[in-house]
Amino acid sequence: MQGLMMNTQLTITEVMRLADKVYGSQEIVSVTSDNARHKYTYKDAFSRVRQLANALKKMGAKEGDTIGTLAWNDYRHLELYYAISCSGMICHTVNPRLFEEQLEYIVNHAEDQYLFVDLAFVSLLEKIQDKFSNVKGFIVLTDKANMPKTSLKNVQCYESLIGAELDSFDWPQLDENQASALCYTSGTTGNPKGVLYSHRSTILHSYASALPDAFNLSVIDTVMPIVPMFHVNGWGLVYSALMVGSKVVFPGPRMGDGETLCKLINEESVTISAGVPTVWLALLEHLQKSGDSIDSLQRIGVGGAACPLSIMTEMQEKHAVWVQHAWGMTEMSPLGTYNSLKPGMETLPEVELNKVRLKTGRPLFGVDIKIEGPDGSELPWNGVAAGSLKVRGPWVVKQYFKQDKPATDENGWFETGDVATIDSDGYMSITDRTKDVIKSGGEWISSIELENCAVNHPQVLEAAVVGIPHPKWTERPLLLVILKAGEELSKEEMLNWFDGKVAKWWTPADCVFVTALPHTATGKLSKKDIRQEYQNFQWKD
Ligand code: ADP
């Protein structure tokens, strides 16, 4: 027998309707390329979203079309998110940090019809515009006064474009399974792959990620998403924050600048924020130098890469900010696990408590996780057995955009490419990427754990550990270290740091001090490039 409840479609349009009606007076604050502090309300935002929807229609864009954005986190980008998806089109957020060939590839692969571009990226597009096969025109995200001289063809100014339109729009009735947004993985191996989110997957992900044991969002919060909106929908905060009516603060092009972040936190009373470890390092460095405080900030979600303990302790001890570790990926919208404490854990001795907090957290309801050994057998949740991590759930990719084959195995599980342990409390811990794992003497060594240990050294700024072929042990870990400015350290001192902190045989076999390390377009260490550079490294013995 079927239930007898309404089959209301879970669409982003409904988030917009609620946010507009119920939370209309809430503020959205942005730093943009043409304005140091722009402020307006949800009501203003959605009025402009309707003007933009009219403009898109007039431009000939229709349901199912892909519209690209190359933009920072700000109010205009937010307007694009809602106008495009709620019109039944697909909002393709393009990562401007990609190499030119990758940009060309994804804009063509996605068949973007128009590109909305931030002032900062106009010159980037000028160089490659002739290589785009489907793009009919460009819209620069600024007003008439700031419109640059540009060789972009068929170019328009955003404010002039929407300013000419009415602010009423009849939104189409959408099926919840319709595509809403598209984001490509960074493609560290091969071409980038497109992940095509649906309205349904986005709404379910928003519900789950707003829960108290995840982002814990509410109407009384002020949320500052530091994670770029061109990377997995700003971790979904662009939807979840508006779903609950939080005030939103966007740092725009200044998201890597500690001073701006500090100012925004204090002047806009930010209570919660989220971003990758690097942005917190930038903020902490500013706080150290300036002696400023960040009193309103209560908690931050950190993910995308392992969060060093030093960030957690400094944030907590010096600034009373609670740091929560999270894990996810483009293919998962992105949230998979979030770290919050279970009852009784807060009184654990510090060392034990830190061990729990460094784990990437428990799966959210909706995300099923498991780990498998090399023979495909499921491994126990004992916190020790490390295996290939698989996931499934309504906001996990089923198939990449325009690929014939499913992205899942025969039982519907998606292989994440991560190696993890899961403990009996359900806390997962990423030990490596499958391709980065170090195989030494038949055993696995976790490069992430070694990197975490190295960056906890007070003189170390950044560290990478890669497995390099070794005649006796198959591979041994090689440590690469960038020291903080003005610091000096010998190889021996660095390697001795691992004594008592990791198993003896895990200790890196050698160490090289470097001044830079290669990163991917999403700011992660590019281990592939490091391995290539050091593949012929000569071991001492
Ligand atoms: P990209 O696809 O561009 O690398 P993603 O955000 O999709 O960007 O990357 C997802 C990967 O990032 C995960 O599979 C995992 O390897 C890594 N990752 C994410 N969060 C964490 C974390 N908290 N700790 C360690 N690694 C993480």
Coordinates of C-alpha atoms and ligand atoms in Angstrom, one line a residue:
M1 CA 0.0 0.0 0.0
Q2 CA 1.3 3.5 -0.9
G3 CA 1.4 6.3 1.7
L4 CA -1.1 9.0 1.2
M5 CA 1.1 12.1 1.6
M6 CA 1.7 14.8 -0.9
N7 CA 4.4 14.3 -3.5
T8 CA 5.7 17.9 -3.3
Q9 CA 8.8 18.2 -5.5
L10 CA 12.0 18.9 -3.6
T11 CA 13.3 21.9 -5.6
I12 CA 15.6 24.8 -5.1
T13 CA 12.7 27.0 -6.1
E14 CA 11.0 26.1 -2.8
V15 CA 14.1 27.2 -0.9
M16 CA 13.9 30.5 -2.7
R17 CA 10.1 30.9 -2.1
L18 CA 10.5 30.3 1.7
A19 CA 13.6 32.5 2.0
D20 CA 11.9 35.3 0.2
K21 CA 8.6 35.1 2.1
V22 CA 9.8 34.2 5.6
Y23 CA 13.3 35.6 5.9
G24 CA 13.0 38.5 3.4
S25 CA 14.6 41.1 5.8
Q26 CA 17.7 39.0 6.5
E27 CA 21.0 40.4 5.2
I28 CA 23.4 39.3 2.5
V29 CA 26.8 41.0 2.7
S30 CA 29.5 40.7 0.1
V31 CA 32.9 41.9 -0.8
T32 CA 33.0 42.1 -4.6
S33 CA 35.6 43.0 -7.3
D34 CA 33.9 46.4 -7.6
N35 CA 32.6 47.1 -4.1
A36 CA 34.4 46.7 -0.8
R37 CA 31.1 46.1 1.1
H38 CA 27.8 45.5 -0.6
K39 CA 24.7 44.9 1.6
Y40 CA 21.2 44.0 0.7
T41 CA 18.4 41.8 1.9
Y42 CA 17.1 38.4 0.8
K43 CA 14.1 40.3 -0.6
D44 CA 16.3 42.5 -2.7
A45 CA 18.2 39.4 -3.8
F46 CA 15.2 37.5 -5.0
S47 CA 13.8 40.5 -6.7
R48 CA 17.0 40.7 -8.8
V49 CA 16.9 36.9 -9.3
R50 CA 13.6 37.3 -11.0
Q51 CA 15.0 40.1 -13.2
L52 CA 17.9 37.8 -14.1
A53 CA 15.5 35.0 -14.9
N54 CA 13.7 37.4 -17.3
A55 CA 17.0 38.4 -18.9
L56 CA 18.1 34.7 -19.4
K57 CA 14.8 34.0 -21.1
K58 CA 15.2 37.0 -23.4
M59 CA 18.7 35.9 -24.3
G60 CA 17.1 32.7 -25.6
A61 CA 18.4 30.4 -22.8
K62 CA 15.9 27.6 -22.2
E63 CA 15.3 24.7 -19.8
G64 CA 18.1 22.2 -19.9
D65 CA 20.7 24.7 -21.1
T66 CA 23.9 25.0 -19.3
I67 CA 25.0 28.4 -18.2
G68 CA 28.6 28.9 -16.9
T69 CA 29.8 31.1 -14.1
L70 CA 33.4 32.1 -13.4
A71 CA 33.0 34.0 -10.2
W72 CA 34.0 34.6 -6.6
N73 CA 31.6 34.2 -3.6
D74 CA 29.3 37.2 -3.7
Y75 CA 25.7 38.3 -4.1
R76 CA 25.7 38.3 -7.9
H77 CA 27.0 34.7 -8.0
L78 CA 24.2 33.8 -5.5
E79 CA 21.6 35.4 -7.9
L80 CA 23.0 33.3 -10.7
Y81 CA 22.7 30.1 -8.7
Y82 CA 19.0 30.7 -8.0
A83 CA 17.9 32.3 -11.3
I84 CA 19.6 29.6 -13.4
S85 CA 18.6 26.5 -11.5
C86 CA 15.0 27.7 -10.7
S87 CA 14.5 28.4 -14.4
G88 CA 15.2 24.7 -15.1
M89 CA 18.7 25.5 -16.5
I90 CA 22.0 24.1 -15.2
C91 CA 24.3 26.3 -13.2
H92 CA 27.8 25.3 -14.2
T93 CA 30.3 26.7 -11.8
V94 CA 33.7 26.9 -13.5
N95 CA 36.8 26.9 -11.4
P96 CA 38.9 29.8 -12.7
R97 CA 42.1 28.3 -11.2
L98 CA 42.1 25.5 -13.7
F99 CA 44.7 25.5 -16.5
E100 CA 43.5 27.0 -19.7
E101 CA 43.3 23.7 -21.5
Q102 CA 41.1 22.3 -18.7
L103 CA 38.9 25.4 -18.8
E104 CA 38.5 25.0 -22.5
Y105 CA 37.7 21.3 -22.1
I106 CA 35.0 21.7 -19.5
V107 CA 33.2 24.8 -21.0
N108 CA 33.0 22.8 -24.3
H109 CA 32.1 19.5 -22.6
A110 CA 29.4 21.2 -20.6
E111 CA 28.2 23.0 -23.7
D112 CA 27.9 26.3 -21.8
Q113 CA 25.6 28.7 -23.7
Y114 CA 26.7 31.9 -21.9
L115 CA 29.4 32.6 -19.4
F116 CA 28.9 35.0 -16.5
V117 CA 32.3 36.3 -15.5
D118 CA 33.8 38.2 -12.6
L119 CA 35.9 41.3 -13.5
A120 CA 39.0 39.4 -12.2
F121 CA 38.7 36.7 -14.9
V122 CA 37.8 38.7 -18.0
S123 CA 41.4 38.7 -19.3
L124 CA 41.6 35.0 -18.7
L125 CA 38.6 34.4 -21.0
E126 CA 39.8 36.9 -23.6
K127 CA 42.7 34.6 -24.4
I128 CA 40.7 31.5 -24.9
Q129 CA 37.2 32.7 -26.0
D130 CA 37.8 31.5 -29.6
K131 CA 38.2 28.0 -28.4
F132 CA 34.7 27.8 -27.0
S133 CA 32.3 26.0 -29.4
N134 CA 28.9 26.8 -27.8
V135 CA 29.3 30.1 -25.9
K136 CA 27.0 32.7 -27.5
G137 CA 28.1 35.6 -25.2
F138 CA 29.7 36.8 -22.0
I139 CA 28.2 38.8 -19.2
V140 CA 30.6 40.7 -16.9
L141 CA 29.5 40.7 -13.3
T142 CA 29.7 44.5 -12.7
D143 CA 27.9 47.8 -13.3
K144 CA 28.3 50.2 -16.2
A145 CA 30.8 52.4 -14.3
N146 CA 33.2 49.5 -13.8
M147 CA 32.7 47.8 -17.1
P148 CA 36.2 47.1 -18.5
K149 CA 37.5 47.6 -22.0
T150 CA 37.4 44.0 -23.3
S151 CA 37.9 42.1 -26.5
L152 CA 35.3 39.5 -25.3
K153 CA 32.8 39.1 -28.1
N154 CA 29.1 39.7 -27.6
V155 CA 29.7 41.0 -24.2
Q156 CA 27.2 42.6 -21.8
C157 CA 27.3 44.3 -18.4
Y158 CA 25.4 42.4 -15.7
E159 CA 23.7 45.4 -14.1
S160 CA 22.6 46.9 -17.4
L161 CA 21.3 43.5 -18.4
I162 CA 19.1 42.8 -15.4
G163 CA 18.3 46.4 -14.7
A164 CA 16.2 46.5 -17.9
E165 CA 13.9 43.7 -16.7
L166 CA 10.8 43.4 -14.6
D167 CA 11.1 41.8 -11.2
S168 CA 8.2 39.4 -11.6
F169 CA 8.7 36.0 -13.1
D170 CA 6.5 32.9 -13.4
W171 CA 8.8 30.1 -12.2
P172 CA 8.4 26.8 -14.1
Q173 CA 7.1 23.7 -12.3
L174 CA 10.2 21.5 -12.0
D175 CA 10.6 17.8 -11.5
E176 CA 12.9 17.3 -8.5
N177 CA 15.1 14.9 -10.5
Q178 CA 15.9 17.6 -13.0
A179 CA 19.5 18.7 -13.1
S180 CA 20.2 21.9 -11.2
A181 CA 24.0 22.4 -11.2
L182 CA 27.2 21.0 -12.6
C183 CA 30.7 20.9 -11.2
Y184 CA 33.8 19.3 -12.6
T185 CA 36.3 17.4 -10.4
S186 CA 39.8 18.8 -10.7
G187 CA 41.0 16.0 -12.9
T188 CA 44.3 15.1 -11.3
T189 CA 44.2 12.0 -13.5
G190 CA 42.9 12.4 -17.0
N191 CA 40.2 15.0 -18.1
P192 CA 38.0 16.6 -15.4
K193 CA 34.7 14.7 -14.9
G194 CA 31.3 16.5 -14.5
V195 CA 29.1 15.8 -11.5
L196 CA 25.5 16.8 -12.4
Y197 CA 23.5 17.6 -9.2
S198 CA 19.7 17.5 -9.2
H199 CA 17.2 19.6 -7.3
R200 CA 16.4 16.6 -5.1
S201 CA 20.0 15.8 -4.3
T202 CA 20.7 19.4 -3.4
I203 CA 17.7 19.7 -1.1
L204 CA 18.3 16.4 0.7
H205 CA 22.0 17.4 1.1
S206 CA 20.9 20.8 2.5
Y207 CA 18.6 19.3 5.1
A208 CA 21.3 16.9 6.3
S209 CA 24.1 19.4 6.3
A210 CA 22.1 22.0 8.3
L211 CA 21.5 19.5 11.2
P212 CA 23.0 20.2 14.6
D213 CA 25.7 17.6 14.4
A214 CA 26.8 19.0 11.0
F215 CA 26.9 22.7 10.1
N216 CA 24.2 23.4 12.8
L217 CA 22.7 26.3 10.9
S218 CA 19.9 28.5 12.2
V219 CA 18.2 31.8 11.6
I220 CA 20.2 33.3 14.4
D221 CA 23.5 32.5 12.7
T222 CA 25.6 34.6 10.4
V223 CA 27.3 32.3 8.0
M224 CA 30.4 33.1 6.0
P225 CA 31.2 30.5 3.4
I226 CA 34.9 30.8 2.6
V227 CA 34.9 27.7 0.4
P228 CA 34.6 28.9 -3.2
M229 CA 31.2 28.8 -4.8
F230 CA 33.0 27.4 -7.9
H231 CA 33.9 24.3 -5.9
V232 CA 31.0 22.0 -5.0
N233 CA 28.4 24.8 -4.5
G234 CA 30.4 26.3 -1.6
W235 CA 29.9 23.1 0.3
G236 CA 26.1 23.5 -0.2
L237 CA 26.0 26.5 2.1
V238 CA 24.6 28.7 -0.7
Y239 CA 21.4 26.6 -0.3
S240 CA 21.4 25.4 3.3
A241 CA 22.0 28.8 4.8
L242 CA 19.1 30.3 2.9
M243 CA 16.9 27.3 3.7
V244 CA 17.1 28.2 7.4
G245 CA 17.3 32.0 6.9
S246 CA 20.8 32.7 8.2
K247 CA 22.5 36.1 7.5
V248 CA 25.2 35.4 4.9
V249 CA 28.6 37.0 4.4
F250 CA 30.6 36.5 1.2
P251 CA 34.3 37.4 1.2
G252 CA 34.5 37.6 -2.6
P253 CA 38.0 37.8 -4.1
R254 CA 39.4 38.4 -0.6
M255 CA 38.7 34.9 0.7
G256 CA 42.4 34.1 1.1
D257 CA 43.2 37.3 3.0
G258 CA 43.3 37.0 6.8
E259 CA 42.8 40.7 7.4
T260 CA 39.6 40.9 5.4
L261 CA 38.2 37.7 6.9
C262 CA 38.9 39.1 10.4
K263 CA 37.2 42.4 9.6
L264 CA 34.2 40.7 8.1
I265 CA 33.9 38.4 11.1
N266 CA 34.0 41.3 13.5
E267 CA 31.9 43.9 11.6
E268 CA 29.2 41.5 10.5
S269 CA 29.2 39.3 13.7
V270 CA 29.9 36.1 11.8
T271 CA 29.1 33.0 14.0
I272 CA 30.0 30.2 11.7
S273 CA 32.2 29.7 8.8
A274 CA 33.6 26.9 6.6
G275 CA 36.7 26.4 4.5
V276 CA 39.8 24.4 3.7
P277 CA 42.8 24.4 6.2
T278 CA 44.8 27.0 4.2
V279 CA 42.3 29.8 4.8
W280 CA 42.4 29.3 8.6
L281 CA 46.2 29.4 8.5
A282 CA 45.9 32.8 6.7
L283 CA 43.4 34.0 9.4
L284 CA 45.5 32.7 12.3
E285 CA 48.6 34.3 10.9
H286 CA 46.8 37.7 10.7
L287 CA 45.5 37.3 14.2
Q288 CA 49.0 36.5 15.5
K289 CA 50.5 39.5 13.8
S290 CA 47.8 42.0 14.6
G291 CA 46.6 40.8 18.0
D292 CA 43.0 41.2 16.8
S293 CA 40.3 39.0 18.1
I294 CA 37.3 37.3 16.5
D295 CA 34.8 37.2 19.3
S296 CA 31.6 36.5 17.5
L297 CA 32.9 33.4 15.7
Q298 CA 31.8 30.3 17.5
R299 CA 32.6 27.4 15.2
I300 CA 34.1 26.5 11.9
G301 CA 33.9 23.4 9.6
V302 CA 37.2 22.4 8.1
G303 CA 37.5 19.9 5.3
G304 CA 38.8 19.3 1.7
A305 CA 42.1 18.2 3.2
A306 CA 43.2 17.0 6.6
C307 CA 42.9 19.6 9.3
P308 CA 46.1 19.9 11.3
L309 CA 45.8 19.7 15.1
S310 CA 47.6 23.0 15.4
I311 CA 44.6 24.8 13.8
M312 CA 42.2 23.1 16.2
T313 CA 44.2 24.0 19.3
E314 CA 45.1 27.6 18.4
M315 CA 41.5 28.4 17.4
Q316 CA 40.2 26.8 20.6
E317 CA 42.7 28.1 23.1
K318 CA 43.3 31.6 21.8
H319 CA 40.0 32.4 20.2
A320 CA 37.4 30.1 21.7
V321 CA 36.4 28.9 18.3
W322 CA 35.3 25.2 18.0
V323 CA 36.9 23.5 15.0
Q324 CA 35.0 20.6 13.4
H325 CA 36.5 18.3 10.9
A326 CA 34.5 17.2 7.9
W327 CA 35.0 15.1 4.9
G328 CA 33.4 15.0 1.4
M329 CA 34.0 15.3 -2.2
T330 CA 32.6 16.9 -5.4
E331 CA 30.9 13.6 -6.2
M332 CA 29.1 13.8 -2.8
S333 CA 27.6 17.3 -3.1
P334 CA 30.0 17.4 -1.0
L335 CA 29.3 16.3 2.6
G336 CA 29.8 12.7 3.7
T337 CA 30.9 12.9 7.3
Y338 CA 31.1 15.6 10.0
N339 CA 32.8 15.5 13.4
S340 CA 30.8 16.2 16.5
L341 CA 31.3 14.6 19.9
K342 CA 29.1 11.9 21.3
P343 CA 28.0 12.1 24.9
G344 CA 30.9 11.6 27.4
M345 CA 33.6 12.4 24.8
E346 CA 34.1 16.0 26.0
T347 CA 35.6 14.7 29.2
L348 CA 38.1 12.4 27.6
P349 CA 41.8 13.2 28.4
E350 CA 43.1 15.8 25.9
V351 CA 45.2 13.3 24.0
E352 CA 42.3 10.9 23.5
L353 CA 39.9 13.8 22.7
N354 CA 42.3 15.1 20.0
K355 CA 42.4 11.7 18.5
V356 CA 38.6 11.7 18.1
R357 CA 38.5 15.3 16.8
L358 CA 41.2 14.6 14.1
K359 CA 39.0 11.9 12.6
T360 CA 36.8 13.2 9.8
G361 CA 33.6 12.4 11.7
R362 CA 30.5 10.2 11.5
P363 CA 28.4 9.7 8.3
L364 CA 25.4 12.0 8.0
F365 CA 22.1 10.2 7.7
G366 CA 21.7 9.6 4.0
V367 CA 25.3 8.6 3.4
D368 CA 26.1 4.9 3.7
I369 CA 29.8 4.1 4.1
K370 CA 32.0 1.0 4.1
I371 CA 35.6 0.0 3.8
E372 CA 36.9 -2.9 1.7
G373 CA 40.2 -4.8 1.6
P374 CA 42.1 -5.6 -1.6
D375 CA 40.0 -8.7 -2.2
G376 CA 36.8 -6.7 -2.0
S377 CA 35.8 -8.1 1.4
E378 CA 34.2 -5.7 3.9
L379 CA 36.5 -4.6 6.7
P380 CA 35.5 -4.3 10.3
W381 CA 34.8 -0.9 12.0
N382 CA 37.6 -1.2 14.6
G383 CA 39.5 2.0 13.9
V384 CA 42.5 0.0 12.8
A385 CA 41.7 -1.9 9.6
A386 CA 42.3 0.5 6.6
G387 CA 40.6 -0.1 3.3
S388 CA 39.1 1.4 0.2
L389 CA 36.2 3.7 1.1
K390 CA 32.9 3.3 -0.7
V391 CA 29.8 5.4 -0.3
R392 CA 26.2 5.5 -1.5
G393 CA 23.2 7.8 -0.9
P394 CA 20.8 10.2 -2.6
W395 CA 23.4 13.0 -3.0
V396 CA 26.2 10.7 -4.3
V397 CA 27.1 10.6 -8.0
K398 CA 25.6 7.7 -10.0
Q399 CA 27.1 8.5 -13.3
Y400 CA 29.4 11.3 -14.5
F401 CA 28.1 13.8 -17.0
K402 CA 28.0 12.4 -20.6
Q403 CA 29.7 9.1 -19.6
D404 CA 28.0 5.9 -20.7
K405 CA 29.2 3.8 -17.8
P406 CA 27.9 4.1 -14.2
A407 CA 30.3 5.6 -11.7
T408 CA 29.3 2.9 -9.2
D409 CA 30.0 -0.8 -8.7
E410 CA 27.4 -3.5 -9.4
N411 CA 25.8 -3.0 -6.0
G412 CA 25.5 0.7 -6.4
W413 CA 28.5 1.8 -4.3
F414 CA 30.7 4.6 -5.4
E415 CA 34.5 4.1 -4.8
T416 CA 35.8 7.4 -3.3
G417 CA 39.5 6.8 -4.1
D418 CA 40.2 7.3 -0.4
V419 CA 41.6 4.8 2.1
A420 CA 40.0 5.0 5.5
T421 CA 39.5 3.4 8.9
I422 CA 36.1 3.5 10.7
D423 CA 35.9 3.0 14.4
S424 CA 33.2 1.2 16.4
D425 CA 31.5 4.6 17.1
G426 CA 31.2 5.2 13.4
Y427 CA 34.0 7.8 13.2
M428 CA 35.8 7.6 9.9
S429 CA 39.4 8.7 9.4
I430 CA 41.0 9.2 6.0
T431 CA 44.5 7.7 5.9
D432 CA 45.3 8.4 2.3
R433 CA 44.2 8.6 -1.3
T434 CA 44.3 5.2 -2.8
K435 CA 47.0 6.4 -5.3
D436 CA 49.0 8.1 -2.6
V437 CA 49.3 5.3 -0.1
I438 CA 52.8 4.2 0.6
K439 CA 53.5 0.5 0.4
S440 CA 56.5 -0.4 2.6
G441 CA 57.6 -4.0 3.2
G442 CA 54.1 -5.2 2.4
E443 CA 52.4 -2.8 4.8
W444 CA 50.6 0.5 4.2
I445 CA 51.9 3.8 5.6
S446 CA 49.5 6.7 5.8
S447 CA 51.1 9.8 4.1
I448 CA 48.4 12.0 5.6
E449 CA 49.2 11.0 9.2
L450 CA 52.9 11.7 8.5
E451 CA 52.1 15.1 7.0
N452 CA 49.8 16.0 10.0
C453 CA 52.6 15.1 12.3
A454 CA 55.2 17.2 10.4
V455 CA 53.0 20.3 10.2
N456 CA 52.5 20.1 14.0
H457 CA 56.2 21.0 14.3
P458 CA 56.2 24.7 15.4
Q459 CA 58.8 25.6 12.7
V460 CA 57.0 23.9 9.8
L461 CA 54.7 25.7 7.4
E462 CA 53.7 22.9 5.0
A463 CA 54.8 19.3 4.5
A464 CA 54.2 16.6 1.9
V465 CA 55.0 12.9 2.2
V466 CA 55.2 10.6 -0.9
G467 CA 56.3 7.0 -1.4
I468 CA 59.4 6.7 -3.5
P469 CA 60.6 3.3 -4.9
H470 CA 63.1 1.6 -2.6
P471 CA 65.2 -1.5 -3.5
K472 CA 64.5 -3.3 -0.3
W473 CA 61.1 -2.0 1.0
T474 CA 59.3 -1.5 -2.3
E475 CA 58.6 2.1 -1.2
R476 CA 59.7 4.4 1.6
P477 CA 58.2 7.7 2.7
L478 CA 60.1 10.8 1.6
L479 CA 59.3 14.0 3.5
L480 CA 59.3 17.4 1.8
V481 CA 59.1 20.4 4.1
I482 CA 58.6 24.2 3.8
L483 CA 59.8 25.9 6.9
K484 CA 58.2 29.0 8.3
A485 CA 59.9 32.3 7.3
G486 CA 63.2 32.8 9.1
E487 CA 63.3 29.3 10.7
E488 CA 66.2 26.9 10.5
L489 CA 66.1 23.2 11.1
S490 CA 68.4 20.3 10.4
K491 CA 67.3 17.1 8.7
E492 CA 68.0 15.1 11.8
E493 CA 66.0 17.5 14.0
M494 CA 63.1 17.2 11.6
L495 CA 63.2 13.4 11.4
N496 CA 63.6 13.1 15.2
W497 CA 60.3 14.9 15.6
F498 CA 58.5 11.7 14.6
D499 CA 60.0 9.7 17.5
G500 CA 57.3 8.4 19.7
K501 CA 54.6 10.1 17.6
V502 CA 54.3 7.4 14.8
A503 CA 55.4 3.8 14.5
K504 CA 59.2 3.7 14.1
W505 CA 59.1 2.1 10.7
W506 CA 56.7 4.8 9.5
T507 CA 59.3 7.6 10.1
P508 CA 60.2 9.2 6.8
A509 CA 63.4 7.7 5.5
D510 CA 64.7 11.1 4.4
C511 CA 63.8 14.7 4.3
V512 CA 64.2 17.5 1.8
F513 CA 63.7 21.2 2.6
V514 CA 62.0 23.0 -0.3
T515 CA 60.6 26.5 -0.8
A516 CA 57.4 25.6 -2.7
L517 CA 55.2 22.6 -3.2
P518 CA 52.9 22.0 -6.2
H519 CA 49.2 22.3 -5.7
T520 CA 46.1 21.4 -7.8
A521 CA 43.5 23.9 -8.9
T522 CA 41.5 23.2 -5.8
G523 CA 44.6 24.0 -3.6
K524 CA 45.5 20.5 -2.6
L525 CA 49.0 19.1 -2.7
S526 CA 49.6 17.5 -6.1
K527 CA 51.3 14.3 -5.0
K528 CA 51.5 13.1 -8.6
D529 CA 53.8 16.0 -9.5
I530 CA 55.9 15.5 -6.4
R531 CA 56.3 11.8 -7.1
Q532 CA 57.3 12.6 -10.6
E533 CA 59.9 15.1 -9.5
Y534 CA 61.5 12.8 -6.9
Q535 CA 61.0 9.4 -8.7
N536 CA 64.8 9.0 -9.0
F537 CA 65.6 10.2 -5.5
Q538 CA 68.6 8.3 -4.2
W539 CA 68.2 6.8 -0.7
K540 CA 71.1 6.8 1.6
D541 CA 71.2 3.0 2.2
Ligands
ADP1 P1 38.9 17.5 -6.1 O1 37.9 16.5 -6.8 O2 39.1 18.7 -6.8 O3 40.1 16.9 -5.5 P2 37.2 17.3 -3.9 O4 36.8 18.3 -2.9 O5 36.2 16.5 -4.6 O6 38.1 18.0 -4.8 O7 38.2 16.3 -3.2 C1 37.8 15.3 -2.4 C2 38.9 14.6 -1.7 O8 39.5 15.5 -0.8 C3 38.5 13.5 -0.9 O9 38.2 12.3 -1.6 C4 39.7 13.3 0.1 O10 40.7 12.7 -0.5 C5 40.1 14.8 0.3 N1 39.5 15.2 1.5 C6 38.3 15.9 1.7 N2 38.2 16.2 3.0 C7 39.2 15.7 3.7 C8 39.6 15.6 5.1 N3 38.9 16.2 6.0 N4 40.7 15.0 5.4 C9 41.5 14.4 4.4 N5 41.2 14.4 3.1 C10 40.1 15.0 2.8

